[in-house]
mmCIF file of C-alpha atoms in Angstrom:
data_model
loop_
_atom_site.group_PDB
_atom_site.id
_atom_site.type_symbol
_atom_site.label_atom_id
_atom_site.label_comp_id
_atom_site.label_asym_id
_atom_site.label_seq_id
_atom_site.Cartn_x
_atom_site.Cartn_y
_atom_site.Cartn_z
ATOM 1 C CA MET A 1 56.729 -22.794 -4.761
ATOM 2 C CA PRO A 2 54.090 -23.740 -2.891
ATOM 3 C CA TYR A 3 53.258 -23.917 0.623
ATOM 4 C CA PRO A 4 53.925 -27.537 2.028
ATOM 5 C CA THR A 5 50.452 -28.982 1.720
ATOM 6 C CA PRO A 6 49.271 -29.364 5.110
ATOM 7 C CA LEU A 7 50.555 -25.672 6.171
ATOM 8 C CA GLU A 8 47.996 -24.397 2.830
ATOM 9 C CA VAL A 9 45.029 -26.613 4.215
ATOM 10 C CA LEU A 10 45.725 -25.150 8.063
ATOM 11 C CA ILE A 11 45.738 -21.657 5.960
ATOM 12 C CA GLU A 12 42.544 -22.654 4.296
ATOM 13 C CA ARG A 13 40.539 -23.745 7.310
ATOM 14 C CA LEU A 14 41.524 -20.348 9.506
ATOM 15 C CA ARG A 15 40.089 -18.176 6.843
ATOM 16 C CA ALA A 16 36.446 -19.790 8.025
ATOM 17 C CA LEU A 17 37.205 -17.721 11.402
ATOM 18 C CA PRO A 18 35.289 -14.229 10.988
ATOM 19 C CA GLY A 19 36.815 -11.265 10.024
ATOM 20 C CA VAL A 20 39.491 -13.849 9.065
ATOM 21 C CA GLY A 21 41.296 -13.646 5.108
ATOM 22 C CA ARG A 22 43.783 -14.995 3.323
ATOM 23 C CA ARG A 23 47.193 -12.546 5.110
ATOM 24 C CA SER A 24 45.613 -12.716 8.606
ATOM 25 C CA ALA A 25 45.142 -16.445 8.144
ATOM 26 C CA GLN A 26 49.042 -16.713 6.736
ATOM 27 C CA ARG A 27 50.027 -15.067 9.493
ATOM 28 C CA MET A 28 48.370 -17.089 12.267
ATOM 29 C CA ALA A 29 49.387 -19.829 10.496
ATOM 30 C CA PHE A 30 53.124 -19.007 10.480
ATOM 31 C CA GLN A 31 52.838 -17.823 13.940
ATOM 32 C CA LEU A 32 51.119 -20.954 15.228
ATOM 33 C CA LEU A 33 54.033 -23.125 13.621
ATOM 34 C CA GLU A 34 56.817 -21.009 14.048
ATOM 35 C CA ARG A 35 56.604 -19.865 17.726
ATOM 36 C CA ASP A 36 53.431 -21.170 19.496
ATOM 37 C CA ARG A 37 53.542 -24.688 19.003
ATOM 38 C CA PRO A 38 52.460 -25.555 22.398
ATOM 39 C CA GLN A 39 49.622 -23.361 22.293
ATOM 40 C CA ALA A 40 49.014 -24.433 18.922
ATOM 41 C CA LYS A 41 48.371 -27.767 20.138
ATOM 42 C CA ALA A 42 46.309 -26.225 23.263
ATOM 43 C CA LEU A 43 44.158 -24.164 20.696
ATOM 44 C CA ALA A 44 43.331 -27.072 18.405
ATOM 45 C CA GLU A 45 42.502 -29.440 21.941
ATOM 46 C CA GLY A 46 40.567 -26.625 23.391
ATOM 47 C CA LEU A 47 38.559 -26.379 20.280
ATOM 48 C CA LEU A 48 37.619 -30.204 19.859
ATOM 49 C CA GLU A 49 37.100 -30.090 23.571
ATOM 50 C CA ALA A 50 34.413 -27.304 23.033
ATOM 51 C CA LEU A 51 33.270 -28.915 20.171
ATOM 52 C CA GLU A 52 32.211 -32.052 22.198
ATOM 53 C CA LYS A 53 31.057 -30.607 25.350
ATOM 54 C CA ILE A 54 29.301 -27.831 24.421
ATOM 55 C CA ASN A 55 25.751 -28.336 23.378
ATOM 56 C CA ASN A 56 22.804 -26.614 22.981
ATOM 57 C CA CYS A 57 20.150 -26.038 25.772
ATOM 58 C CA ASP A 58 17.338 -28.564 24.876
ATOM 59 C CA ILE A 59 14.937 -25.816 26.188
ATOM 60 C CA CYS A 60 16.260 -22.496 25.576
ATOM 61 C CA GLN A 61 18.886 -23.785 22.739
ATOM 62 C CA THR A 62 21.595 -21.517 24.685
ATOM 63 C CA LEU A 63 25.037 -22.926 24.381
ATOM 64 C CA THR A 64 25.718 -25.210 27.908
ATOM 65 C CA GLU A 65 27.658 -28.490 29.226
ATOM 66 C CA GLU A 66 24.332 -29.858 30.485
ATOM 67 C CA THR A 67 21.337 -30.769 28.817
ATOM 68 C CA VAL A 68 19.527 -28.255 30.218
ATOM 69 C CA CYS A 69 21.232 -24.976 31.008
ATOM 70 C CA GLU A 70 21.759 -23.262 34.464
ATOM 71 C CA ILE A 71 18.942 -20.712 33.901
ATOM 72 C CA CYS A 72 16.467 -23.111 32.758
ATOM 73 C CA ALA A 73 16.879 -25.329 35.651
ATOM 74 C CA ASP A 74 16.959 -22.285 37.745
ATOM 75 C CA PRO A 75 13.111 -22.650 39.811
ATOM 76 C CA ALA A 76 14.109 -19.272 41.178
ATOM 77 C CA ARG A 77 13.710 -17.808 37.394
ATOM 78 C CA ASP A 78 10.269 -16.070 36.516
ATOM 79 C CA GLU A 79 8.639 -18.446 34.173
ATOM 80 C CA ARG A 80 6.183 -16.090 32.880
ATOM 81 C CA ALA A 81 8.702 -13.681 31.100
ATOM 82 C CA LEU A 82 10.588 -14.908 28.195
ATOM 83 C CA CYS A 83 13.071 -12.922 26.317
ATOM 84 C CA VAL A 84 14.350 -13.796 22.674
ATOM 85 C CA VAL A 85 17.986 -12.888 21.963
ATOM 86 C CA ALA A 86 19.622 -13.529 18.601
ATOM 87 C CA THR A 87 22.863 -14.927 19.954
ATOM 88 C CA PRO A 88 24.452 -16.546 23.600
ATOM 89 C CA THR A 89 26.492 -13.000 23.895
ATOM 90 C CA ASP A 90 23.476 -11.059 23.791
ATOM 91 C CA GLN A 91 22.077 -12.917 26.470
ATOM 92 C CA TRP A 92 25.067 -13.086 28.596
ATOM 93 C CA ALA A 93 25.330 -9.079 27.888
ATOM 94 C CA ILE A 94 21.572 -8.824 29.611
ATOM 95 C CA GLU A 95 22.145 -11.181 32.468
ATOM 96 C CA ALA A 96 25.461 -9.379 33.209
ATOM 97 C CA THR A 97 22.979 -6.214 33.580
ATOM 98 C CA GLY A 98 21.461 -7.884 36.340
ATOM 99 C CA THR A 99 17.873 -6.695 35.612
ATOM 100 C CA TYR A 100 16.090 -9.395 34.213
ATOM 101 C CA ARG A 101 14.603 -12.444 36.257
ATOM 102 C CA GLY A 102 13.165 -13.894 33.779
ATOM 103 C CA ARG A 103 13.793 -17.090 31.595
ATOM 104 C CA TYR A 104 15.350 -17.040 27.509
ATOM 105 C CA PHE A 105 15.022 -18.173 24.220
ATOM 106 C CA VAL A 106 18.441 -17.857 21.784
ATOM 107 C CA LEU A 107 17.740 -17.773 18.924
ATOM 108 C CA HIS A 108 21.323 -18.152 17.164
ATOM 109 C CA GLY A 109 20.908 -15.536 14.216
ATOM 110 C CA GLN A 110 18.713 -13.327 12.768
ATOM 111 C CA LEU A 111 16.512 -13.274 9.543
ATOM 112 C CA SER A 112 18.409 -12.452 7.067
ATOM 113 C CA PRO A 113 16.667 -13.461 3.407
ATOM 114 C CA ILE A 114 20.330 -11.907 1.670
ATOM 115 C CA ASP A 115 21.554 -14.813 4.050
ATOM 116 C CA GLY A 116 19.434 -17.128 3.448
ATOM 117 C CA VAL A 117 18.468 -17.184 7.438
ATOM 118 C CA THR A 118 14.906 -18.660 7.235
ATOM 119 C CA PRO A 119 12.528 -18.912 10.630
ATOM 120 C CA GLU A 120 13.366 -22.782 10.149
ATOM 121 C CA ASP A 121 16.832 -21.811 10.539
ATOM 122 C CA LEU A 122 16.092 -20.111 13.616
ATOM 123 C CA ALA A 123 14.546 -22.784 15.650
ATOM 124 C CA ILE A 124 11.391 -20.545 15.722
ATOM 125 C CA PRO A 125 8.960 -23.306 15.343
ATOM 126 C CA GLN A 126 10.642 -24.788 18.757
ATOM 127 C CA LEU A 127 9.712 -21.338 20.503
ATOM 128 C CA LEU A 128 6.324 -21.457 19.131
ATOM 129 C CA GLU A 129 5.675 -24.962 20.511
ATOM 130 C CA GLY A 130 6.918 -23.933 23.858
ATOM 131 C CA LEU A 131 4.981 -20.959 24.259
ATOM 132 C CA LYS A 132 2.307 -23.305 23.562
ATOM 133 C CA ALA A 133 2.449 -24.923 27.030
ATOM 134 C CA GLY A 134 1.153 -21.627 28.408
ATOM 135 C CA ALA A 135 3.621 -20.795 31.314
ATOM 136 C CA VAL A 136 4.997 -17.770 29.655
ATOM 137 C CA GLU A 137 2.869 -14.262 30.046
ATOM 138 C CA GLU A 138 5.254 -11.573 28.200
ATOM 139 C CA VAL A 139 7.900 -12.492 25.366
ATOM 140 C CA ILE A 140 10.668 -9.654 25.049
ATOM 141 C CA LEU A 141 11.785 -9.284 21.601
ATOM 142 C CA ALA A 142 15.854 -8.095 22.244
ATOM 143 C CA THR A 143 16.872 -8.692 18.605
ATOM 144 C CA ASN A 144 18.824 -6.368 17.446
ATOM 145 C CA ALA A 145 18.319 -2.819 16.271
ATOM 146 C CA THR A 146 19.262 -3.453 12.983
ATOM 147 C CA VAL A 147 17.410 -4.361 9.898
ATOM 148 C CA GLU A 148 17.813 -8.181 10.580
ATOM 149 C CA GLY A 149 16.804 -7.627 14.026
ATOM 150 C CA GLU A 150 14.152 -5.082 13.446
ATOM 151 C CA ALA A 151 12.903 -7.844 10.253
ATOM 152 C CA THR A 152 13.199 -10.542 12.950
ATOM 153 C CA ALA A 153 11.360 -8.973 15.620
ATOM 154 C CA HIS A 154 8.344 -8.210 13.409
ATOM 155 C CA TYR A 155 8.418 -11.582 12.462
ATOM 156 C CA LEU A 156 8.113 -12.647 15.768
ATOM 157 C CA ARG A 157 5.701 -10.507 16.568
ATOM 158 C CA GLU A 158 3.230 -11.507 13.816
ATOM 159 C CA ALA A 159 3.657 -14.901 14.328
ATOM 160 C CA LEU A 160 2.844 -14.664 18.099
ATOM 161 C CA ARG A 161 -0.255 -13.088 17.719
ATOM 162 C CA PRO A 162 -2.410 -16.145 17.448
ATOM 163 C CA LEU A 163 -1.197 -17.197 20.959
ATOM 164 C CA GLY A 164 -2.525 -14.549 22.651
ATOM 165 C CA VAL A 165 0.829 -13.857 24.601
ATOM 166 C CA GLN A 166 1.768 -10.072 25.695
ATOM 167 C CA VAL A 167 4.970 -8.900 23.485
ATOM 168 C CA SER A 168 7.635 -6.248 23.644
ATOM 169 C CA ARG A 169 10.334 -4.996 22.140
ATOM 170 C CA LEU A 170 13.432 -3.423 23.937
ATOM 171 C CA ALA A 171 13.367 0.418 24.048
ATOM 172 C CA GLN A 172 15.250 2.802 21.261
ATOM 173 C CA GLY A 173 16.644 6.108 22.295
ATOM 174 C CA VAL A 174 19.260 7.779 23.171
ATOM 175 C CA PRO A 175 22.316 5.725 24.887
ATOM 176 C CA LEU A 176 23.167 5.951 28.311
ATOM 177 C CA GLY A 177 25.679 9.760 28.623
ATOM 178 C CA GLY A 178 24.673 10.379 25.078
ATOM 179 C CA GLU A 179 24.635 13.825 23.821
ATOM 180 C CA LEU A 180 22.045 14.871 21.179
ATOM 181 C CA GLU A 181 24.533 16.617 19.124
ATOM 182 C CA PHE A 182 26.210 13.124 18.439
ATOM 183 C CA VAL A 183 23.291 10.863 18.085
ATOM 184 C CA ASP A 184 22.651 9.942 14.738
ATOM 185 C CA GLY A 185 19.291 11.288 13.032
ATOM 186 C CA GLY A 186 17.819 7.714 13.457
ATOM 187 C CA THR A 187 18.101 7.224 16.639
ATOM 188 C CA LEU A 188 16.923 10.433 17.559
ATOM 189 C CA GLY A 189 13.675 10.016 15.619
ATOM 190 C CA ARG A 190 13.382 6.663 17.287
ATOM 191 C CA ALA A 191 14.099 8.440 20.547
ATOM 192 C CA PHE A 192 11.094 10.789 20.009
ATOM 193 C CA ALA A 193 8.799 8.291 18.421
ATOM 194 C CA GLY A 194 9.220 6.414 21.850
ATOM 195 C CA ARG A 195 9.299 9.157 24.125
ATOM 196 C CA THR A 196 7.615 8.437 27.387
ATOM 197 C CA ALA A 197 5.151 10.893 29.546
ATOM 198 C CA LEU A 198 6.335 12.176 32.952
ATOM 199 C CA SER A 199 3.737 12.278 35.736
ATOM 200 C CA MET B 1 26.447 -16.323 34.836
ATOM 201 C CA PRO B 2 30.230 -17.118 33.382
ATOM 202 C CA TYR B 3 30.028 -18.700 30.137
ATOM 203 C CA PRO B 4 30.846 -22.820 30.460
ATOM 204 C CA THR B 5 34.382 -23.657 31.053
ATOM 205 C CA PRO B 6 35.110 -25.387 27.591
ATOM 206 C CA LEU B 7 33.857 -22.276 26.319
ATOM 207 C CA GLU B 8 35.889 -19.580 28.404
ATOM 208 C CA VAL B 9 39.007 -22.087 27.784
ATOM 209 C CA LEU B 10 38.573 -22.044 24.010
ATOM 210 C CA ILE B 11 37.978 -18.155 24.148
ATOM 211 C CA GLU B 12 41.617 -17.986 25.967
ATOM 212 C CA ARG B 13 43.387 -20.332 23.610
ATOM 213 C CA LEU B 14 41.682 -17.801 20.349
ATOM 214 C CA ARG B 15 43.802 -15.310 22.195
ATOM 215 C CA ALA B 16 47.295 -16.952 21.239
ATOM 216 C CA LEU B 17 46.371 -16.067 17.458
ATOM 217 C CA PRO B 18 48.389 -12.761 16.264
ATOM 218 C CA GLY B 19 46.114 -9.889 16.320
ATOM 219 C CA VAL B 20 43.266 -11.616 18.378
ATOM 220 C CA GLY B 21 41.586 -9.965 21.660
ATOM 221 C CA ARG B 22 39.159 -10.589 23.801
ATOM 222 C CA ARG B 23 35.934 -10.002 21.901
ATOM 223 C CA SER B 24 37.347 -11.484 18.412
ATOM 224 C CA ALA B 25 38.172 -14.603 20.418
ATOM 225 C CA GLN B 26 34.303 -14.639 21.456
ATOM 226 C CA ARG B 27 33.273 -13.631 18.545
ATOM 227 C CA MET B 28 35.227 -16.572 16.945
ATOM 228 C CA ALA B 29 34.202 -19.140 19.915
ATOM 229 C CA PHE B 30 30.548 -18.415 19.524
ATOM 230 C CA GLN B 31 30.725 -18.992 15.236
ATOM 231 C CA LEU B 32 32.638 -21.726 15.964
ATOM 232 C CA LEU B 33 30.101 -23.453 18.269
ATOM 233 C CA GLU B 34 26.995 -22.127 16.883
ATOM 234 C CA ARG B 35 27.561 -22.411 13.116
ATOM 235 C CA ASP B 36 30.410 -23.545 11.997
ATOM 236 C CA ARG B 37 30.868 -27.411 13.613
ATOM 237 C CA PRO B 38 32.441 -28.996 11.080
ATOM 238 C CA GLN B 39 34.506 -26.038 9.815
ATOM 239 C CA ALA B 40 35.280 -26.071 13.477
ATOM 240 C CA LYS B 41 36.233 -29.499 13.900
ATOM 241 C CA ALA B 42 38.478 -29.487 10.127
ATOM 242 C CA LEU B 43 40.122 -26.441 11.634
ATOM 243 C CA ALA B 44 41.291 -28.331 14.877
ATOM 244 C CA GLU B 45 42.533 -31.232 13.057
ATOM 245 C CA GLY B 46 43.694 -29.212 10.093
ATOM 246 C CA LEU B 47 46.024 -27.694 12.999
ATOM 247 C CA LEU B 48 47.067 -30.812 14.652
ATOM 248 C CA GLU B 49 47.985 -32.104 11.286
ATOM 249 C CA ALA B 50 49.955 -29.410 10.180
ATOM 250 C CA LEU B 51 51.603 -29.147 13.601
ATOM 251 C CA GLU B 52 52.606 -33.073 13.585
ATOM 252 C CA LYS B 53 53.632 -32.675 9.649
ATOM 253 C CA ILE B 54 55.079 -29.094 9.440
ATOM 254 C CA ASN B 55 58.966 -29.214 10.525
ATOM 255 C CA ASN B 56 62.221 -26.965 10.062
ATOM 256 C CA CYS B 57 64.177 -27.721 7.076
ATOM 257 C CA ASP B 58 67.707 -29.312 8.896
ATOM 258 C CA ILE B 59 69.426 -27.303 6.939
ATOM 259 C CA CYS B 60 67.791 -23.785 5.804
ATOM 260 C CA GLN B 61 64.979 -23.712 9.053
ATOM 261 C CA THR B 62 62.372 -23.090 6.395
ATOM 262 C CA LEU B 63 58.775 -24.969 7.002
ATOM 263 C CA THR B 64 58.486 -27.928 5.310
ATOM 264 C CA GLU B 65 57.216 -31.871 5.268
ATOM 265 C CA GLU B 66 60.398 -33.571 4.620
ATOM 266 C CA THR B 67 63.823 -33.481 6.379
ATOM 267 C CA VAL B 68 65.279 -31.054 3.999
ATOM 268 C CA CYS B 69 63.329 -28.740 2.134
ATOM 269 C CA GLU B 70 62.833 -29.066 -1.728
ATOM 270 C CA ILE B 71 65.145 -25.794 -2.196
ATOM 271 C CA CYS B 72 68.134 -27.115 -0.327
ATOM 272 C CA ALA B 73 67.361 -30.594 -2.196
ATOM 273 C CA ASP B 74 67.564 -29.072 -5.267
ATOM 274 C CA PRO B 75 71.161 -29.551 -6.999
ATOM 275 C CA ALA B 76 70.185 -26.946 -9.581
ATOM 276 C CA ARG B 77 70.169 -23.913 -6.617
ATOM 277 C CA ASP B 78 73.682 -21.751 -6.782
ATOM 278 C CA GLU B 79 75.325 -22.590 -3.304
ATOM 279 C CA ARG B 80 77.769 -19.924 -3.327
ATOM 280 C CA ALA B 81 74.543 -17.763 -2.676
ATOM 281 C CA LEU B 82 72.619 -17.382 0.609
ATOM 282 C CA CYS B 83 69.736 -15.052 1.520
ATOM 283 C CA VAL B 84 68.722 -14.811 5.308
ATOM 284 C CA VAL B 85 65.243 -13.633 5.638
ATOM 285 C CA ALA B 86 63.324 -13.555 8.934
ATOM 286 C CA THR B 87 60.226 -15.625 7.807
ATOM 287 C CA PRO B 88 59.089 -18.577 5.191
ATOM 288 C CA THR B 89 56.902 -15.612 4.141
ATOM 289 C CA ASP B 90 59.701 -13.636 3.458
ATOM 290 C CA GLN B 91 61.185 -16.399 1.584
ATOM 291 C CA TRP B 92 58.135 -17.203 -0.648
ATOM 292 C CA ALA B 93 57.745 -13.405 -1.552
ATOM 293 C CA ILE B 94 61.305 -13.667 -2.739
ATOM 294 C CA GLU B 95 60.635 -16.993 -4.472
ATOM 295 C CA ALA B 96 57.604 -15.506 -6.379
ATOM 296 C CA THR B 97 59.801 -12.661 -8.243
ATOM 297 C CA GLY B 98 61.646 -15.658 -9.489
ATOM 298 C CA THR B 99 64.726 -13.848 -9.841
ATOM 299 C CA TYR B 100 66.827 -15.640 -7.126
ATOM 300 C CA ARG B 101 68.252 -18.642 -7.974
ATOM 301 C CA GLY B 102 70.782 -19.142 -4.936
ATOM 302 C CA ARG B 103 69.638 -20.743 -1.352
ATOM 303 C CA TYR B 104 68.117 -19.577 2.168
ATOM 304 C CA PHE B 105 68.482 -19.237 5.786
ATOM 305 C CA VAL B 106 65.376 -18.424 7.593
ATOM 306 C CA LEU B 107 65.886 -16.966 11.149
ATOM 307 C CA HIS B 108 62.375 -16.983 11.832
ATOM 308 C CA GLY B 109 62.061 -13.714 13.586
ATOM 309 C CA GLN B 110 64.241 -10.849 13.990
ATOM 310 C CA LEU B 111 66.519 -9.406 16.881
ATOM 311 C CA SER B 112 64.426 -7.095 19.244
ATOM 312 C CA PRO B 113 65.558 -6.458 23.046
ATOM 313 C CA ILE B 114 62.424 -4.905 23.986
ATOM 314 C CA ASP B 115 60.336 -8.666 23.097
ATOM 315 C CA GLY B 116 63.442 -10.596 24.496
ATOM 316 C CA VAL B 117 64.873 -11.822 21.083
ATOM 317 C CA THR B 118 68.229 -12.821 21.428
ATOM 318 C CA PRO B 119 70.692 -14.133 18.643
ATOM 319 C CA GLU B 120 70.225 -17.732 20.048
ATOM 320 C CA ASP B 121 66.683 -17.258 19.510
ATOM 321 C CA LEU B 122 67.166 -17.226 15.813
ATOM 322 C CA ALA B 123 69.419 -20.263 15.184
ATOM 323 C CA ILE B 124 72.335 -17.370 14.454
ATOM 324 C CA PRO B 125 74.691 -19.813 15.917
ATOM 325 C CA GLN B 126 73.619 -22.647 13.044
ATOM 326 C CA LEU B 127 74.074 -20.183 10.369
ATOM 327 C CA LEU B 128 77.269 -19.645 11.275
ATOM 328 C CA GLU B 129 78.524 -22.868 11.834
ATOM 329 C CA GLY B 130 77.073 -23.688 8.086
ATOM 330 C CA LEU B 131 78.919 -20.915 6.543
ATOM 331 C CA LYS B 132 82.269 -22.031 7.589
ATOM 332 C CA ALA B 133 81.744 -25.265 5.256
ATOM 333 C CA GLY B 134 83.070 -22.879 2.904
ATOM 334 C CA ALA B 135 80.714 -23.125 -0.229
ATOM 335 C CA VAL B 136 79.163 -19.930 0.297
ATOM 336 C CA GLU B 137 80.710 -16.912 -1.040
ATOM 337 C CA GLU B 138 77.684 -14.070 -0.825
ATOM 338 C CA VAL B 139 75.169 -14.066 1.856
ATOM 339 C CA ILE B 140 72.155 -11.455 1.351
ATOM 340 C CA LEU B 141 70.241 -10.067 4.097
ATOM 341 C CA ALA B 142 66.847 -9.706 3.453
ATOM 342 C CA THR B 143 65.800 -8.428 6.756
ATOM 343 C CA ASN B 144 62.763 -6.062 6.729
ATOM 344 C CA ALA B 145 63.182 -2.493 6.343
ATOM 345 C CA THR B 146 62.517 -1.983 9.723
ATOM 346 C CA VAL B 147 64.121 -1.086 13.171
ATOM 347 C CA GLU B 148 64.100 -4.646 13.939
ATOM 348 C CA GLY B 149 65.402 -5.988 10.423
ATOM 349 C CA GLU B 150 68.188 -3.244 10.661
ATOM 350 C CA ALA B 151 69.796 -4.199 13.802
ATOM 351 C CA THR B 152 69.412 -7.584 12.559
ATOM 352 C CA ALA B 153 71.162 -7.546 9.426
ATOM 353 C CA HIS B 154 73.869 -4.987 11.428
ATOM 354 C CA TYR B 155 74.502 -8.108 13.754
ATOM 355 C CA LEU B 156 74.685 -10.085 11.237
ATOM 356 C CA ARG B 157 77.202 -7.616 9.235
ATOM 357 C CA GLU B 158 79.356 -8.025 12.442
ATOM 358 C CA ALA B 159 79.255 -11.552 12.889
ATOM 359 C CA LEU B 160 80.094 -12.666 9.080
ATOM 360 C CA ARG B 161 82.801 -10.516 9.123
ATOM 361 C CA PRO B 162 85.460 -12.819 10.437
ATOM 362 C CA LEU B 163 84.241 -15.333 7.895
ATOM 363 C CA GLY B 164 85.554 -13.355 4.947
ATOM 364 C CA VAL B 165 82.461 -13.713 3.169
ATOM 365 C CA GLN B 166 81.000 -10.916 0.867
ATOM 366 C CA VAL B 167 77.829 -9.602 2.640
ATOM 367 C CA SER B 168 75.174 -7.215 0.881
ATOM 368 C CA ARG B 169 71.715 -6.232 1.507
ATOM 369 C CA LEU B 170 68.389 -5.521 -0.450
ATOM 370 C CA ALA B 171 68.443 -1.956 -1.773
ATOM 371 C CA GLN B 172 66.421 0.379 -0.446
ATOM 372 C CA GLY B 173 64.417 3.028 -2.057
ATOM 373 C CA VAL B 174 61.460 4.562 -4.158
ATOM 374 C CA PRO B 175 58.822 1.569 -4.677
ATOM 375 C CA LEU B 176 58.320 0.611 -8.439
ATOM 376 C CA GLY B 177 55.544 2.975 -9.526
ATOM 377 C CA GLY B 178 56.357 5.271 -7.021
ATOM 378 C CA GLU B 179 55.617 9.521 -6.734
ATOM 379 C CA LEU B 180 58.423 11.137 -5.449
ATOM 380 C CA GLU B 181 55.718 13.655 -4.285
ATOM 381 C CA PHE B 182 54.127 11.026 -2.013
ATOM 382 C CA VAL B 183 57.058 8.963 -0.735
ATOM 383 C CA ASP B 184 58.244 9.853 2.861
ATOM 384 C CA GLY B 185 61.321 11.442 3.732
ATOM 385 C CA GLY B 186 63.110 8.414 5.168
ATOM 386 C CA THR B 187 62.535 6.363 1.730
ATOM 387 C CA LEU B 188 63.361 9.254 -0.316
ATOM 388 C CA GLY B 189 67.102 9.824 1.839
ATOM 389 C CA ARG B 190 67.798 6.376 1.408
ATOM 390 C CA ALA B 191 66.421 6.616 -2.137
ATOM 391 C CA PHE B 192 69.361 9.576 -2.833
ATOM 392 C CA ALA B 193 71.809 7.351 -0.254
ATOM 393 C CA GLY B 194 71.828 4.835 -2.251
ATOM 394 C CA ARG B 195 71.863 6.338 -5.964
ATOM 395 C CA THR B 196 73.176 4.384 -8.454
ATOM 396 C CA ALA B 197 75.761 5.610 -11.566
ATOM 397 C CA LEU B 198 73.967 5.434 -14.887
ATOM 398 C CA SER B 199 76.964 4.854 -16.902
#
């Protein structure tokens, strides 16, 4: 006996969520239809509302309800520094540290030839165009310390070279509280290569 | 910086899904809004459509698009046997074996005092009412072989006693292909207790 069609359709669509396979999608569908009907309706409506109201900031591409996001619209933010991140989550993680007062640019992804992600997919042309206005003095490449993040940083460093702007990359090394004994060799290698002189 | 409100609402509502915590919900929300907007819309619409079209069968309580499900409406199914299961998934798993030709009753859950699930939550009064019509000769208790499943089966056995109907429980024992060496003690104990005579 096959599932009723709308149930089968729902299961297939739940699989679009990250980390959700066929069995998880089935469990989700059954829970939504069996127990949590008011919550299920709220979820569907919340999703439609978010899709309608949340868009990319015209300037930095982060997710926002406005045309221009809060940070881009804030005259107190230092427009000489531009931090390039892969996702809004990364941006919010940096904001939560409270240490950075410059502006951002959100790529919405990282270069990945395997997944077919090219510079055009990441709004890199827009980033370069914006930099030509000239207010930015330093671009901080805050992509992940992964293969894709490094490839993206490398590509951006080359693309930014003709603009004569200063380019930096987040420091890599032993994490706070990290014990050398338990830190992996790759991290330890980076920590050595990036060692800083103590005056 | 807090997330924009519709995004925060969406994250909270995604947490209603089974096995989804705050971080998974964030990752889902960002993927839905960043990359998969057409798929996200399809998901919301699929969920609303399923909520509208899928209901419980008037007779057996399984999920169906009709008032009475395919199995309950099928005159070829043996109305003398009634298999009681916890969920439609369990029902469909039994159907997939192709060995059972009777009818079903879906409890939509199992008794669990800890989670506050009582006999009334499981439509057990409806089950007992339906049995009074008298066509059913055997009730097969096919709840899970877990604490909740056993408690539900135990409760039902007692509740069915006054009706004079035959009550059975799925056999428990060594799974097909199971090697005794690797079967847990509880299962092995059940397999011993339920051993069958070979003529």
